[in-house]
């Protein structure tokens, strides 16, 4: 019985101290980060989920989306800076059920998921979303063994959460 207790305690200790899950999908690390000065109140205007903030220049107003010219394939690139807290790893993904009218555009390839590995200090990653038109986009944010969901409106008005 004593050996069983020691084994269980050992397994629990291993589970609590194990490294985080390896990144999946496209990967951006400290070496591919960018840097730019932002206003002192940028975080108050951002959409913050755990250790990542989405700094956006888009609007939920449908008229705003019309001001962005579509690419030849009909999609529009919407710039959304991802700012990751120092030393954190975050994966953002689109749900499997999300249609092909939206993709993450943080690497050379459109992708359904991107993992950001932050530097020691707060880290900025350029990129954004490729969309076909006004829509509410659900985004899953995976960090520290948790998953949280947000919904971003790209010219679709107020979205249900």
N, CA and C of each residue as an Amber inpcrd file, in Angstrom:
protein
   483
   0.8290000  -1.1930000   0.0000000   0.0000000   0.0000000   0.0000000
   0.8740000   1.2570000   0.0000000   1.9800000   1.1730000   0.7410000
   2.8630000   2.3280000   0.8110000   3.4250000   2.6580000  -0.5710000
   3.7800000   1.6270000  -1.3520000   4.3150000   1.8490000  -2.6940000
   3.2790000   2.4850000  -3.6160000   2.0160000   2.1100000  -3.4370000
   0.9500000   2.6990000  -4.2460000   0.8440000   4.1920000  -3.9390000
   0.9130000   4.5450000  -2.6580000   0.8400000   5.9580000  -2.2720000
   2.0060000   6.7490000  -2.8490000   3.1910000   6.1750000  -2.8010000
   4.3690000   6.8550000  -3.3440000   4.2310000   7.0160000  -4.8580000
   3.7380000   5.9730000  -5.5360000   3.5570000   6.0440000  -6.9790000
   2.5400000   7.1240000  -7.3560000   1.4090000   7.1740000  -6.6540000
   0.3820000   8.1800000  -6.9340000   0.9430000   9.5780000  -6.6960000
   1.6420000   9.7820000  -5.5910000   2.2390000  11.0770000  -5.2920000
   3.2530000  11.4660000  -6.3680000   4.0410000  10.4970000  -6.8180000
   5.0230000  10.7650000  -7.8640000   4.3450000  11.1730000  -9.1690000
   3.2730000  10.4880000  -9.5440000   2.5470000  10.8320000 -10.7660000
   1.9190000  12.2110000 -10.6690000   1.3490000  12.5400000  -9.5180000
   0.7480000  13.8600000  -9.3330000   1.7930000  14.9550000  -9.4350000
   2.9450000  14.7290000  -8.8390000   4.0180000  15.7150000  -8.8900000
   4.4860000  15.9110000 -10.3270000   4.6160000  14.8220000 -11.0750000
   5.0230000  14.9230000 -12.4720000   3.9950000  15.6940000 -13.2790000
   2.7140000  15.4170000 -13.0660000   1.6590000  16.0990000 -13.8150000
   1.6460000  17.5920000 -13.5190000   1.9250000  17.9700000 -12.2970000
   1.8840000  19.3810000 -11.9180000   3.0990000  20.1550000 -12.4100000
   4.1900000  19.4580000 -12.6640000   5.4030000  20.1650000 -13.0550000
   5.7870000  19.9210000 -14.5080000   4.9480000  19.2030000 -15.2470000
   5.2710000  18.9000000 -16.6380000   5.3080000  20.1790000 -17.4670000
   6.1030000  20.1340000 -18.5300000   6.1610000  21.2720000 -19.4430000
   4.8030000  21.4600000 -20.1060000   4.5000000  22.6920000 -20.5480000
   3.2440000  22.8970000 -21.2620000   3.2410000  22.0980000 -22.5600000
   2.0410000  21.8700000 -23.0820000   1.9150000  21.1240000 -24.3330000
   2.7240000  21.8080000 -25.4280000   3.3450000  21.0090000 -26.2990000
   4.1070000  21.6370000 -27.3820000   3.1820000  22.4210000 -28.2970000
   3.7030000  23.4760000 -28.9210000   2.8620000  24.2840000 -29.7990000
   2.3870000  23.4840000 -31.0060000   1.2230000  23.8650000 -31.5190000
   0.6870000  23.2190000 -32.7100000   0.4330000  24.2770000 -33.7770000
   0.2540000  23.8430000 -35.0130000  -0.0230000  24.7810000 -36.0960000
   1.1980000  25.6270000 -36.4070000   0.9500000  26.8230000 -36.8960000
   2.0250000  27.7610000 -37.2140000   2.6220000  28.3040000 -35.9120000
   3.9120000  28.6320000 -35.9220000   4.5910000  29.1000000 -34.7060000
   5.2900000  30.4260000 -34.9820000   5.1060000  31.3730000 -34.0550000
   5.8540000  32.6330000 -34.0430000   6.5800000  32.6880000 -32.7050000
   7.8780000  32.9250000 -32.7400000   8.6240000  33.0280000 -31.4940000
   9.2720000  34.4010000 -31.3870000  10.0770000  34.5520000 -30.3690000
  10.7080000  35.8320000 -30.0830000  11.4640000  36.3790000 -31.2990000
  12.0860000  35.4970000 -32.0570000  12.8610000  35.9200000 -33.2170000
  12.0280000  36.5070000 -34.3450000  10.7260000  36.2490000 -34.3500000
   9.8710000  36.7820000 -35.4210000   8.9410000  37.8790000 -34.9150000
   9.2580000  38.3980000 -33.7330000   8.4170000  39.4550000 -33.1630000
   8.7300000  40.7930000 -33.8190000   7.8640000  41.7640000 -33.5630000
   8.0630000  43.1260000 -34.0630000   8.0010000  44.0640000 -32.8610000
   8.3330000  45.3130000 -33.0820000   8.2290000  46.2750000 -31.9910000
   7.8240000  47.6210000 -32.5570000   6.9210000  48.2610000 -31.8650000
   6.5110000  49.6040000 -32.2330000   5.9760000  50.3140000 -31.0060000
   6.1370000  51.6190000 -30.9790000   5.6010000  52.4100000 -29.8710000
   4.0810000  52.4260000 -29.9460000   3.4470000  52.2260000 -28.8120000
   1.9900000  52.3010000 -28.7430000   1.6140000  53.3550000 -27.7180000
   0.4070000  53.8560000 -27.8190000  -0.0400000  54.8830000 -26.8760000
  -0.0770000  54.2960000 -25.4680000   0.0740000  55.1340000 -24.4440000
   0.0910000  54.6400000 -23.0690000  -1.1800000  53.8760000 -22.6780000
  -2.2970000  54.1730000 -23.3180000  -3.5570000  53.5220000 -22.9460000
  -3.9600000  52.4030000 -23.9160000  -2.9990000  51.8520000 -24.6600000
  -3.3230000  50.8490000 -25.6730000  -4.0460000  49.6460000 -25.0890000
  -3.6400000  49.2010000 -23.9040000  -4.2380000  47.9900000 -23.3210000
  -5.7130000  48.2050000 -22.9940000  -6.0830000  49.4020000 -22.5890000
  -7.4830000  49.6900000 -22.2640000  -8.3670000  49.5940000 -23.5060000
  -7.7830000  49.7990000 -24.6700000  -8.5450000  49.7480000 -25.9210000
  -8.4710000  48.3780000 -26.5980000  -7.6570000  47.4810000 -26.0650000
  -7.4420000  46.1660000 -26.6760000  -8.4440000  45.1460000 -26.1420000
  -8.5500000  44.0380000 -26.8530000  -9.3080000  42.8860000 -26.3660000
  -8.2940000  41.9710000 -25.7050000  -8.3850000  41.8110000 -24.3820000
  -7.3920000  41.0630000 -23.6180000  -7.9880000  39.7360000 -23.1590000
  -7.2550000  38.6600000 -23.4290000  -7.6480000  37.3270000 -22.9800000
  -6.4100000  36.6870000 -22.3710000  -6.4140000  36.5120000 -21.0500000
  -5.2510000  35.9340000 -20.3850000  -4.0000000  36.7270000 -20.7170000
  -2.9410000  36.0430000 -21.1990000  -1.6780000  36.7290000 -21.4680000
  -1.5430000  37.3250000 -22.8680000  -2.6420000  37.4130000 -23.6260000
  -2.5490000  38.0010000 -24.9670000  -3.5630000  39.1320000 -25.1120000
  -3.1120000  40.1890000 -25.7700000  -3.9970000  41.3220000 -26.0680000
  -4.0500000  41.4830000 -27.5800000  -5.2670000  41.6280000 -28.1010000
  -5.4600000  41.8770000 -29.5260000  -5.6690000  43.3730000 -29.7100000
  -4.6930000  44.0190000 -30.3240000  -4.7510000  45.4600000 -30.5530000
  -5.2470000  45.6510000 -31.9800000  -6.3910000  46.2950000 -32.0940000
  -7.0540000  46.3440000 -33.3880000  -7.3300000  47.7640000 -33.8410000
  -7.4420000  47.8810000 -35.1210000  -7.8050000  49.1490000 -35.7270000
  -9.0670000  48.9640000 -36.5580000  -9.8110000  47.9060000 -36.2620000
 -11.0190000  47.6450000 -37.0310000 -12.2320000  48.1130000 -36.2540000
 -13.3590000  48.0800000 -36.9080000 -14.6070000  48.5350000 -36.3120000
 -15.6860000  47.4990000 -36.5710000 -16.6610000  47.4440000 -35.6850000
 -17.8030000  46.5580000 -35.8870000 -18.7890000  47.1510000 -36.8880000
 -18.5940000  48.4050000 -37.2630000 -19.4830000  49.0920000 -38.2040000
 -19.2940000  48.5280000 -39.6180000 -20.3750000  48.0210000 -40.2460000
 -20.2530000  47.4470000 -41.5890000 -19.6870000  48.4250000 -42.6220000
 -19.9640000  49.7100000 -42.4950000 -19.4570000  50.6920000 -43.4590000
 -17.9330000  50.7430000 -43.4350000 -17.3510000  50.5040000 -42.2680000
 -15.8950000  50.5280000 -42.1460000 -15.2630000  49.4440000 -43.0120000
 -15.8350000  48.2540000 -43.0090000 -15.2590000  47.1460000 -43.7670000
 -15.2540000  47.4440000 -45.2670000 -16.2510000  48.1760000 -45.7320000
 -16.3130000  48.5300000 -47.1540000 -15.1420000  49.4110000 -47.5810000
 -14.4940000  50.0690000 -46.6220000 -13.3680000  50.9410000 -46.9620000
 -12.0780000  50.1610000 -47.2200000 -12.0770000  48.8550000 -46.9440000
 -10.8890000  48.0220000 -47.1650000 -11.0670000  47.2720000 -48.4810000
 -10.1760000  47.4990000 -49.4030000 -10.2750000  46.8520000 -50.7160000
 -10.0070000  45.3570000 -50.5980000 -10.8550000  44.5520000 -51.2230000
 -10.5980000  43.1110000 -51.2020000  -9.4290000  42.7550000 -52.1180000
  -8.7690000  41.6590000 -51.7910000  -7.7070000  41.1270000 -52.6400000
  -8.3480000  40.4040000 -53.8260000  -7.5520000  39.9700000 -54.7920000
  -8.1250000  39.2900000 -55.9590000  -8.9980000  38.0760000 -55.6080000
  -8.6970000  37.4040000 -54.4960000  -9.5020000  36.2360000 -54.1100000
 -10.7690000  36.6240000 -53.3440000 -11.0070000  37.9280000 -53.1770000
 -12.2220000  38.3970000 -52.5100000 -12.0850000  38.6020000 -51.0130000
 -10.9590000  38.1790000 -50.4440000 -10.7740000  38.3280000 -49.0000000
 -10.1300000  39.6680000 -48.6740000 -10.3500000  40.0970000 -47.4410000
  -9.7470000  41.3370000 -46.9450000  -8.8080000  40.9920000 -45.7880000
  -7.6630000  41.6890000 -45.7390000  -6.7360000  41.5130000 -44.6200000
  -7.0570000  42.5620000 -43.5690000  -7.3340000  42.1080000 -42.3550000
  -7.6180000  42.9990000 -41.2320000  -6.4540000  42.8860000 -40.2450000
  -5.7410000  43.9790000 -40.0590000  -4.5680000  43.9830000 -39.1820000
  -4.9970000  43.9130000 -37.7200000  -4.4420000  42.9330000 -36.9980000
  -4.6960000  42.7690000 -35.5650000  -3.3640000  42.3790000 -34.9230000
  -2.7640000  43.2930000 -34.1950000  -1.5050000  43.0340000 -33.5110000
  -1.7680000  42.1520000 -32.2950000  -0.9970000  41.0800000 -32.1390000
  -1.0940000  40.2300000 -30.9470000   0.0690000  40.5970000 -30.0260000
  -0.2430000  40.9750000 -28.7910000   0.7820000  41.3410000 -27.8140000
   0.7290000  40.3140000 -26.6870000   1.8250000  39.5780000 -26.5150000
   1.8860000  38.4820000 -25.5460000   2.7150000  38.9120000 -24.3430000
   2.2100000  38.6110000 -23.1460000   2.9490000  38.9090000 -21.9210000
   4.3080000  38.2110000 -21.9550000   5.2980000  38.8300000 -21.3260000
   6.6470000  38.2980000 -21.2970000   6.7230000  36.8640000 -20.8020000
   7.4470000  36.0280000 -21.5350000   7.6810000  34.6550000 -21.1360000
   6.4980000  33.7120000 -21.2850000   5.4330000  34.1510000 -21.8860000
   4.2270000  33.3190000 -22.0020000   4.1300000  32.6770000 -23.3810000
   3.4180000  31.5600000 -23.4200000   3.1010000  30.8790000 -24.6740000
   1.5890000  30.8510000 -24.8140000   1.1010000  31.2610000 -25.9740000
  -0.3370000  31.3410000 -26.2320000  -0.6070000  30.7790000 -27.6210000
  -1.6290000  29.9590000 -27.7340000  -2.0730000  29.4890000 -29.0430000
  -3.4580000  30.0510000 -29.2980000  -3.6340000  30.6850000 -30.4510000
  -4.9710000  31.1330000 -30.8380000  -5.4150000  30.2600000 -32.0000000
  -6.6980000  29.9240000 -32.0050000  -7.1940000  29.0570000 -33.0650000
  -8.6340000  29.3910000 -33.4000000  -8.9910000  29.0280000 -34.6040000
 -10.3710000  29.1300000 -35.0480000 -11.0010000  27.7650000 -34.8170000
 -12.2310000  27.7090000 -34.3320000 -12.8710000  26.4100000 -34.1060000
 -12.9380000  25.6010000 -35.4040000 -12.8810000  24.2710000 -35.2710000
 -12.9600000  23.3960000 -36.4420000 -14.2250000  23.6460000 -37.2480000
 -15.2720000  24.0730000 -36.5610000 -16.5530000  24.2890000 -37.2320000
 -16.5920000  25.5980000 -38.0230000 -15.5670000  26.4260000 -37.8600000
 -15.5560000  27.7290000 -38.5400000 -15.3740000  27.5260000 -40.0430000
 -16.2230000  28.1370000 -40.8580000 -16.1070000  27.9610000 -42.3070000
 -14.8180000  28.5660000 -42.8560000 -14.5570000  28.2850000 -44.1030000
 -13.3010000  28.7230000 -44.7200000 -13.3020000  30.1990000 -45.1080000
 -14.2680000  30.9690000 -44.6110000 -14.3020000  32.3940000 -44.9580000
 -13.4920000  33.2480000 -43.9900000 -12.6990000  32.6150000 -43.1360000
 -11.8270000  33.3420000 -42.2200000 -10.5760000  32.4970000 -41.9700000
  -9.4360000  33.1720000 -41.8410000  -8.1840000  32.4830000 -41.5250000
  -7.3030000  33.4230000 -40.7190000  -6.4220000  32.8400000 -39.9290000
  -5.4220000  33.6220000 -39.2010000  -4.2760000  33.9150000 -40.1660000
  -3.7850000  35.1260000 -40.1500000  -2.7240000  35.5360000 -41.0760000
  -1.5540000  36.1300000 -40.2990000  -0.9240000  35.2970000 -39.4660000
   0.2220000  35.7450000 -38.6720000   1.5400000  35.1540000 -39.1720000
   1.4730000  34.3100000 -40.1920000   2.6770000  33.7280000 -40.7890000
   2.5430000  33.8390000 -42.3080000   3.4620000  33.2220000 -43.0200000
   3.4060000  33.2490000 -44.4830000   2.2190000  32.4690000 -45.0360000
   1.6090000  31.6420000 -44.1940000   0.5010000  30.7960000 -44.6270000
  -0.7350000  31.1260000 -43.8040000  -1.8910000  31.2170000 -44.4520000
  -3.1360000  31.3220000 -43.6870000  -3.2510000  30.0360000 -42.8810000
  -3.7120000  30.1540000 -41.6450000  -3.7270000  28.9800000 -40.7780000
  -4.9310000  29.0120000 -39.8440000  -5.3820000  27.8330000 -39.3990000
  -6.4600000  27.7950000 -38.4130000  -5.9520000  28.0040000 -36.9900000
  -4.6240000  27.8700000 -36.7710000  -4.0790000  28.1220000 -35.4330000
  -2.6460000  28.6410000 -35.5350000  -2.2960000  29.4630000 -34.5420000
  -0.9510000  30.0250000 -34.4610000  -0.5470000  30.0370000 -32.9930000
   0.6740000  29.5920000 -32.7210000   1.2220000  29.6550000 -31.3690000
   2.2420000  30.7790000 -31.3100000   2.0810000  31.6360000 -30.3000000
   3.0120000  32.7320000 -30.0570000   3.8350000  32.3860000 -28.8280000
   5.1530000  32.4550000 -28.9500000   6.0510000  32.2150000 -27.8180000
   6.7450000  33.5390000 -27.5310000   6.3630000  34.1580000 -26.4190000
   6.8560000  35.4840000 -26.0930000   8.3020000  35.5100000 -25.6410000
   8.9220000  36.6720000 -25.8100000  10.2690000  36.9210000 -25.2880000
  10.1690000  37.1090000 -23.7710000  11.2620000  37.4980000 -23.1520000
  11.2400000  37.7300000 -21.7070000  10.3420000  38.9000000 -21.3360000
  10.2410000  39.8850000 -22.2250000   9.3660000  41.0260000 -21.9560000
   8.1600000  40.9450000 -22.8910000   7.2120000  41.8140000 -22.6880000
   6.0270000  41.8720000 -23.5320000   6.4320000  41.8520000 -25.0140000
   5.7540000  41.0270000 -25.8090000   6.1790000  40.7810000 -27.1810000
   5.0540000  41.0570000 -28.1680000   5.3640000  41.7980000 -29.2270000
   4.3780000  42.1250000 -30.2620000   4.5760000  41.2210000 -31.4820000
   3.4480000  40.7260000 -32.0080000   3.4660000  39.9170000 -33.2240000
   2.5120000  40.5410000 -34.2350000   3.0440000  40.8920000 -35.4010000
   2.2050000  41.4830000 -36.4380000   1.4270000  40.3960000 -37.1750000
   0.3540000  40.8010000 -37.8140000  -0.4780000  39.8770000 -38.5700000
  -1.9190000  40.2960000 -38.4750000  -2.8060000  39.3320000 -38.5900000
  -4.2180000  39.6430000 -38.5050000  -5.0860000  38.5180000 -39.0030000
  -6.2190000  38.8970000 -39.5830000  -7.2210000  37.9420000 -40.0420000
  -7.5200000  38.1930000 -41.5120000  -7.7400000  37.1260000 -42.2530000
  -8.2220000  37.1990000 -43.6300000  -9.7000000  36.8460000 -43.5780000
 -10.5550000  37.7440000 -44.0660000 -11.9980000  37.4990000 -44.0220000
 -12.6200000  37.7760000 -45.3880000 -13.7730000  37.1550000 -45.6250000
 -14.4550000  37.3420000 -46.9090000 -15.4900000  38.4480000 -46.8640000
 -15.9260000  38.8260000 -45.6810000 -16.9440000  39.8590000 -45.5580000
 -17.3020000  40.0620000 -44.1040000 -18.2980000  40.8930000 -43.8180000
 -18.6890000  41.1570000 -42.4320000 -19.0370000  39.8540000 -41.7110000
 -18.4950000  39.6840000 -40.5170000 -18.7840000  38.4690000 -39.7580000
 -18.3160000  38.5650000 -38.3160000 -18.9070000  37.7210000 -37.4960000
 -18.4760000  37.5240000 -36.1180000 -17.5530000  36.3110000 -36.1260000
 -16.3530000  36.4740000 -35.6100000 -15.3550000  35.4100000 -35.6740000
 -15.0480000  34.8950000 -34.2680000 -15.4130000  33.6360000 -33.9710000
 -15.0400000  33.0580000 -32.6850000 -13.5590000  32.6750000 -32.7050000
 -12.8620000  32.9990000 -31.6420000 -11.4380000  32.6980000 -31.5260000
 -11.2170000  31.9930000 -30.1940000 -10.5220000  30.8620000 -30.2390000
 -10.1620000  30.1530000 -29.0140000  -8.7470000  30.5560000 -28.6330000
  -8.5540000  30.8610000 -27.3540000  -7.2500000  31.2720000 -26.8440000
  -6.8250000  30.2360000 -25.8070000  -5.7140000  29.5430000 -26.0880000
  -5.2220000  28.4630000 -25.2330000  -3.9620000  28.9490000 -24.5080000
  -3.9690000  28.8700000 -23.1790000  -2.8100000  29.2940000 -22.3920000
  -2.8700000  28.6480000 -21.0170000  -1.7210000  28.3580000 -20.4480000
  -1.6160000  27.8150000 -19.0880000  -2.5970000  26.6690000 -18.8370000
  -2.7930000  25.7950000 -19.8180000  -3.6940000  24.6580000 -19.6540000
  -5.1730000  25.0000000 -19.7130000  -5.5030000  26.2310000 -20.0780000
  -6.9050000  26.6680000 -20.1600000  -7.2270000  27.0670000 -21.5930000
  -8.5230000  27.0930000 -21.8840000  -9.0020000  27.6120000 -23.1620000
 -10.1180000  28.5980000 -22.8900000  -9.9900000  29.7900000 -23.4370000
 -11.0500000  30.7920000 -23.3420000 -11.4800000  31.1460000 -24.7560000
 -12.7270000  31.5670000 -24.8950000 -13.2820000  31.8870000 -26.2060000
 -13.7120000  33.3490000 -26.2330000 -13.3760000  34.0260000 -27.3260000
 -13.8470000  35.3880000 -27.5500000 -14.4880000  35.4340000 -28.9360000
 -15.2530000  36.4680000 -29.1880000 -15.8380000  36.6710000 -30.5110000
 -15.4760000  38.0840000 -30.9570000 -14.8180000  38.1810000 -32.1070000
 -14.4360000  39.4730000 -32.6680000 -15.3830000  39.8090000 -33.8100000
 -15.8470000  41.0560000 -33.8530000 -16.7180000  41.5050000 -34.9330000
 -15.8960000  42.2530000 -35.9680000 -15.9460000  41.7680000 -37.1890000
 -15.3100000  42.4510000 -38.3100000 -16.4280000  42.9860000 -39.2000000
 -16.8730000  44.2000000 -38.9120000 -17.9180000  44.8340000 -39.7010000
 -19.2850000  44.1960000 -39.5670000 -19.5210000  43.4170000 -38.5120000
 -20.7870000  42.6850000 -38.3520000 -21.6540000  43.2350000 -37.2320000
 -21.3190000  44.4160000 -36.7130000 -22.0840000  44.9510000 -35.5950000
 -21.7540000  44.2110000 -34.3100000 -22.6820000  44.2340000 -33.3720000
 -22.4650000  43.5730000 -32.0800000 -22.6720000  42.0690000 -32.2370000
 -21.7290000  41.2970000 -31.7520000 -21.7910000  39.8420000 -31.8570000
 -22.1970000  39.2220000 -30.5250000 -22.9000000  38.1100000 -30.5950000
 -23.2120000  37.3400000 -29.3870000 -21.9290000  36.6730000 -28.9160000
 -21.7660000  36.5590000 -27.6120000 -20.5490000  35.9280000 -27.0900000
 -20.7800000  34.4990000 -26.6910000
